[in-house]
Short mmCIF file of C-alpha atoms in Angstrom, two decimals:
data_model
loop_
_atom_site.label_atom_id
_atom_site.label_comp_id
_atom_site.label_asym_id
_atom_site.label_seq_id
_atom_site.Cartn_x
_atom_site.Cartn_y
_atom_site.Cartn_z
CA ASP A 1 21.68 -27.94 -76.83
CA ALA A 2 24.90 -28.80 -75.67
CA GLY A 3 26.61 -26.60 -72.99
CA ILE A 4 29.03 -25.27 -75.80
CA THR A 5 30.66 -21.95 -76.30
CA GLN A 6 33.14 -20.04 -78.74
CA SER A 7 35.57 -17.19 -78.56
CA PRO A 8 35.99 -14.87 -80.10
CA ARG A 9 33.00 -15.35 -83.02
CA HIS A 10 34.96 -13.36 -84.97
CA LYS A 11 38.44 -12.57 -85.79
CA VAL A 12 40.23 -10.15 -88.29
CA THR A 13 44.14 -10.47 -87.99
CA GLU A 14 47.46 -10.14 -90.04
CA THR A 15 49.35 -12.97 -91.57
CA GLY A 16 52.23 -13.57 -89.08
CA THR A 17 50.38 -13.02 -86.08
CA PRO A 18 49.76 -15.76 -82.98
CA VAL A 19 45.91 -16.19 -82.93
CA THR A 20 43.71 -18.20 -79.85
CA LEU A 21 40.34 -19.92 -80.25
CA ARG A 22 39.10 -21.15 -77.27
CA CYS A 23 35.91 -24.07 -76.90
CA HIS A 24 34.73 -24.17 -73.90
CA GLN A 25 31.82 -26.93 -72.47
CA THR A 26 29.61 -27.95 -69.66
CA GLU A 27 28.68 -30.93 -70.21
CA ASN A 28 32.10 -32.77 -69.04
CA HIS A 29 32.48 -34.52 -71.96
CA ARG A 30 36.17 -36.38 -72.72
CA TYR A 31 36.20 -36.08 -76.28
CA MET A 32 36.50 -32.46 -77.73
CA TYR A 33 37.34 -31.38 -81.28
CA TRP A 34 38.58 -28.60 -83.38
CA TYR A 35 37.17 -28.24 -87.56
CA ARG A 36 37.76 -25.75 -90.09
CA GLN A 37 34.70 -25.66 -92.58
CA ASP A 38 35.57 -24.31 -96.53
CA PRO A 39 34.04 -24.43 -99.50
CA GLY A 40 34.80 -27.10 -101.65
CA HIS A 41 36.29 -29.20 -98.80
CA GLY A 42 33.67 -29.12 -96.39
CA LEU A 43 34.17 -29.72 -92.92
CA ARG A 44 37.56 -31.23 -91.78
CA LEU A 45 39.32 -32.40 -88.70
CA ILE A 46 42.41 -30.29 -88.11
CA HIS A 47 42.71 -32.13 -84.14
CA TYR A 48 41.14 -34.15 -80.92
CA SER A 49 41.31 -34.23 -76.89
CA TYR A 50 40.59 -37.20 -75.82
CA GLY A 51 41.40 -36.48 -71.92
CA VAL A 52 42.72 -33.44 -69.94
CA LYS A 53 46.63 -32.71 -71.87
CA ASP A 54 45.73 -35.98 -74.28
CA THR A 55 45.39 -34.78 -77.77
CA ASP A 56 45.99 -36.16 -81.50
CA LYS A 57 46.56 -34.83 -84.93
CA GLY A 58 43.58 -34.62 -87.31
CA GLU A 59 43.44 -34.61 -91.34
CA VAL A 60 44.68 -31.29 -91.70
CA SER A 61 47.03 -29.89 -88.67
CA ASP A 62 49.64 -28.54 -90.52
CA GLY A 63 50.12 -24.76 -89.00
CA TYR A 64 48.14 -25.66 -85.69
CA SER A 65 48.36 -26.86 -82.40
CA VAL A 66 46.10 -27.22 -79.51
CA SER A 67 46.02 -27.63 -74.94
CA ARG A 68 43.57 -28.94 -73.39
CA SER A 69 44.84 -27.86 -69.01
CA LYS A 70 41.23 -29.07 -68.12
CA THR A 71 38.20 -30.81 -69.30
CA GLU A 72 36.34 -27.74 -69.50
CA ASP A 73 39.08 -25.62 -71.96
CA PHE A 74 40.67 -26.50 -75.94
CA LEU A 75 42.11 -24.60 -76.81
CA LEU A 76 42.96 -24.11 -80.76
CA THR A 77 46.26 -22.12 -81.58
CA LEU A 78 47.55 -20.54 -84.66
CA GLU A 79 51.64 -20.25 -84.04
CA SER A 80 51.66 -17.66 -87.44
CA ALA A 81 48.28 -17.37 -89.39
CA THR A 82 48.64 -17.37 -92.97
CA SER A 83 45.49 -16.55 -95.63
CA SER A 84 45.74 -20.38 -96.26
CA GLN A 85 43.94 -20.28 -92.94
CA THR A 86 40.88 -17.98 -93.18
CA SER A 87 38.27 -20.27 -92.64
CA VAL A 88 35.01 -21.19 -90.43
CA TYR A 89 36.24 -22.89 -86.76
CA PHE A 90 34.49 -25.31 -85.14
CA CYS A 91 34.56 -27.30 -81.75
CA ALA A 92 32.56 -30.24 -81.28
CA ILE A 93 32.15 -32.54 -78.25
CA SER A 94 31.41 -35.98 -77.13
CA GLU A 95 31.34 -38.45 -75.10
CA LEU A 96 31.65 -42.37 -75.12
CA MET A 97 28.53 -44.07 -73.51
CA GLN A 98 28.86 -48.71 -72.76
CA SER A 99 31.17 -49.52 -75.83
CA SER A 100 29.15 -47.01 -77.88
CA TYR A 101 30.82 -43.89 -79.34
CA ASN A 102 28.60 -41.36 -78.82
CA GLU A 103 26.95 -38.25 -80.51
CA GLN A 104 29.18 -34.94 -81.57
CA PHE A 105 27.75 -31.79 -80.50
CA PHE A 106 28.93 -28.66 -82.03
CA GLY A 107 29.43 -25.37 -81.14
CA PRO A 108 28.65 -22.39 -82.77
CA GLY A 109 31.95 -21.72 -85.05
CA THR A 110 34.19 -19.01 -84.93
CA ARG A 111 34.62 -16.88 -88.47
CA LEU A 112 38.38 -16.31 -88.84
CA THR A 113 39.97 -13.48 -91.41
CA VAL A 114 43.58 -13.46 -91.89
CA LEU A 115 44.40 -10.53 -94.60
CA LYS B 1 40.60 -43.56 -96.60
CA GLN B 2 37.07 -42.73 -95.82
CA GLU B 3 35.36 -40.68 -97.82
CA VAL B 4 32.00 -39.64 -97.57
CA THR B 5 29.57 -38.70 -100.84
CA GLN B 6 26.08 -36.62 -100.69
CA ILE B 7 24.45 -36.56 -103.59
CA PRO B 8 22.61 -33.91 -104.98
CA ALA B 9 24.64 -31.35 -103.82
CA ALA B 10 21.51 -29.04 -104.17
CA LEU B 11 17.73 -29.96 -103.97
CA SER B 12 14.44 -28.39 -104.62
CA VAL B 13 11.07 -29.22 -103.77
CA PRO B 14 7.31 -28.25 -103.12
CA GLU B 15 6.24 -27.55 -100.08
CA GLY B 16 4.78 -31.35 -98.94
CA GLU B 17 6.86 -32.82 -100.27
CA ASN B 18 8.84 -36.04 -98.97
CA LEU B 19 12.80 -35.32 -98.91
CA VAL B 20 15.09 -37.64 -99.61
CA LEU B 21 18.63 -37.20 -98.69
CA ASN B 22 21.80 -40.07 -99.94
CA CYS B 23 24.99 -40.37 -98.40
CA SER B 24 27.68 -43.17 -99.11
CA PHE B 25 30.93 -44.07 -97.33
CA THR B 26 33.24 -45.72 -99.46
CA ASP B 27 34.80 -48.05 -95.89
CA SER B 28 32.02 -49.99 -94.53
CA ALA B 29 34.27 -50.44 -91.10
CA ILE B 30 32.73 -47.82 -89.04
CA TYR B 31 31.02 -47.18 -85.24
CA ASN B 32 28.19 -45.09 -86.33
CA LEU B 33 26.46 -42.24 -88.67
CA GLN B 34 25.15 -38.72 -88.10
CA TRP B 35 23.04 -36.72 -90.06
CA PHE B 36 23.05 -32.75 -89.56
CA ARG B 37 21.47 -30.23 -90.11
CA GLN B 38 23.15 -26.10 -90.92
CA ASP B 39 21.46 -23.15 -91.42
CA PRO B 40 23.15 -20.59 -93.44
CA GLY B 41 26.20 -19.05 -90.71
CA LYS B 42 25.46 -21.29 -88.16
CA GLY B 43 26.96 -24.17 -86.44
CA LEU B 44 25.39 -28.02 -86.74
CA THR B 45 23.01 -29.56 -85.19
CA SER B 46 22.54 -33.26 -84.82
CA LEU B 47 19.14 -34.60 -86.10
CA LEU B 48 20.22 -38.62 -85.55
CA LEU B 49 22.54 -40.98 -84.95
CA ILE B 50 23.19 -44.15 -86.34
CA GLN B 51 25.05 -47.38 -84.25
CA SER B 52 26.44 -49.61 -86.96
CA SER B 53 24.70 -52.13 -85.51
CA GLN B 54 21.06 -50.23 -85.99
CA ARG B 55 19.64 -50.34 -89.94
CA GLU B 56 17.62 -47.13 -89.09
CA GLN B 57 16.45 -44.32 -86.75
CA THR B 58 13.70 -41.64 -86.17
CA SER B 59 12.92 -38.51 -84.47
CA GLY B 60 9.27 -36.71 -84.92
CA ARG B 61 9.24 -36.53 -89.55
CA LEU B 62 13.28 -37.45 -89.84
CA ASN B 63 14.05 -41.55 -90.24
CA ALA B 64 17.54 -42.61 -91.82
CA SER B 65 18.14 -45.91 -92.39
CA LEU B 66 21.60 -47.27 -93.03
CA ASP B 67 22.99 -50.02 -95.18
CA LYS B 68 26.22 -50.82 -94.13
CA SER B 69 27.56 -53.50 -96.21
CA SER B 70 26.98 -51.85 -98.81
CA GLY B 71 28.22 -47.78 -97.18
CA ARG B 72 24.22 -46.03 -97.90
CA SER B 73 22.19 -44.05 -95.75
CA THR B 74 19.40 -42.86 -96.12
CA LEU B 75 17.49 -39.43 -95.04
CA TYR B 76 13.36 -39.08 -94.97
CA ILE B 77 12.07 -35.76 -94.04
CA ALA B 78 8.25 -35.94 -94.71
CA ALA B 79 5.77 -33.34 -95.39
CA SER B 80 8.58 -30.63 -96.44
CA GLN B 81 8.35 -27.45 -94.80
CA PRO B 82 9.91 -24.12 -95.36
CA GLY B 83 11.47 -24.00 -92.62
CA ASP B 84 13.55 -27.74 -92.98
CA SER B 85 15.39 -25.25 -95.56
CA ALA B 86 18.97 -25.57 -94.90
CA THR B 87 21.92 -27.88 -96.13
CA TYR B 88 22.16 -31.20 -94.58
CA LEU B 89 25.20 -33.06 -93.20
CA CYS B 90 26.04 -37.01 -92.88
CA ALA B 91 29.15 -38.10 -91.63
CA VAL B 92 30.62 -41.72 -90.36
CA MET B 93 32.44 -42.69 -87.46
CA ALA B 94 35.54 -44.70 -87.67
CA ALA B 95 38.75 -45.88 -86.19
CA GLY B 96 40.55 -43.22 -83.52
CA ASN B 97 36.56 -41.55 -82.71
CA LYS B 98 36.93 -39.37 -85.73
CA LEU B 99 33.98 -38.20 -88.24
CA THR B 100 34.52 -37.64 -92.14
CA PHE B 101 31.46 -35.77 -93.66
CA GLY B 102 30.87 -35.69 -96.79
CA GLY B 103 30.10 -32.54 -98.79
CA GLY B 104 26.34 -31.45 -98.38
CA THR B 105 23.10 -31.82 -99.27
CA ARG B 106 21.83 -27.84 -99.74
CA VAL B 107 17.49 -28.31 -99.59
CA LEU B 108 15.45 -25.77 -100.39
CA VAL B 109 11.91 -25.77 -99.93
CA LYS B 110 9.52 -23.56 -101.81
CA PRO B 111 6.15 -22.41 -100.17
#
């Protein structure tokens, strides 16, 4: 299994509070991603990173920010959590090898509930 | 905008029967297609990756085909077992190294 951990694994918070989720990898992969998974919507990309301090928006980036100061860590921040951000959040990693995009490997997920 | 569809949404088969899971996508300009398995409450496990230049990929009892021109991929699981019960997701990668996922097919293999 790819070395990807997410913390915390479960979190309950209140509307309006800031929340930071952490993804940590030990594979030295260049690309890191944050997805959310919701019933009826499937998996959707929030933000991704293609290197240290290089990030870009995904499909559902409103209300989220990210930071990547080290290769191994990718942080997702909800500046002011809302109930619509209740979801399961997955981190993923991948690498670009020999001009072919490689597999994405996923972490175990963080279940976030915003009351 | 790329759209990925998986039909049916759910499938139930007796043990030993072969499974056939379908995935279709609207934009054929893809780099690769990836099949995943997800168990309830768990993360995604990568099963197979097919590059856009490939027609199929095999791993044990799993075989995935790709027809880029028609926008289709099929995952075959031979001689299904109860342990194959899970949700199977396909995802396509297009420009920007970003995956677009289908809604998944929930599979139940009955003993």
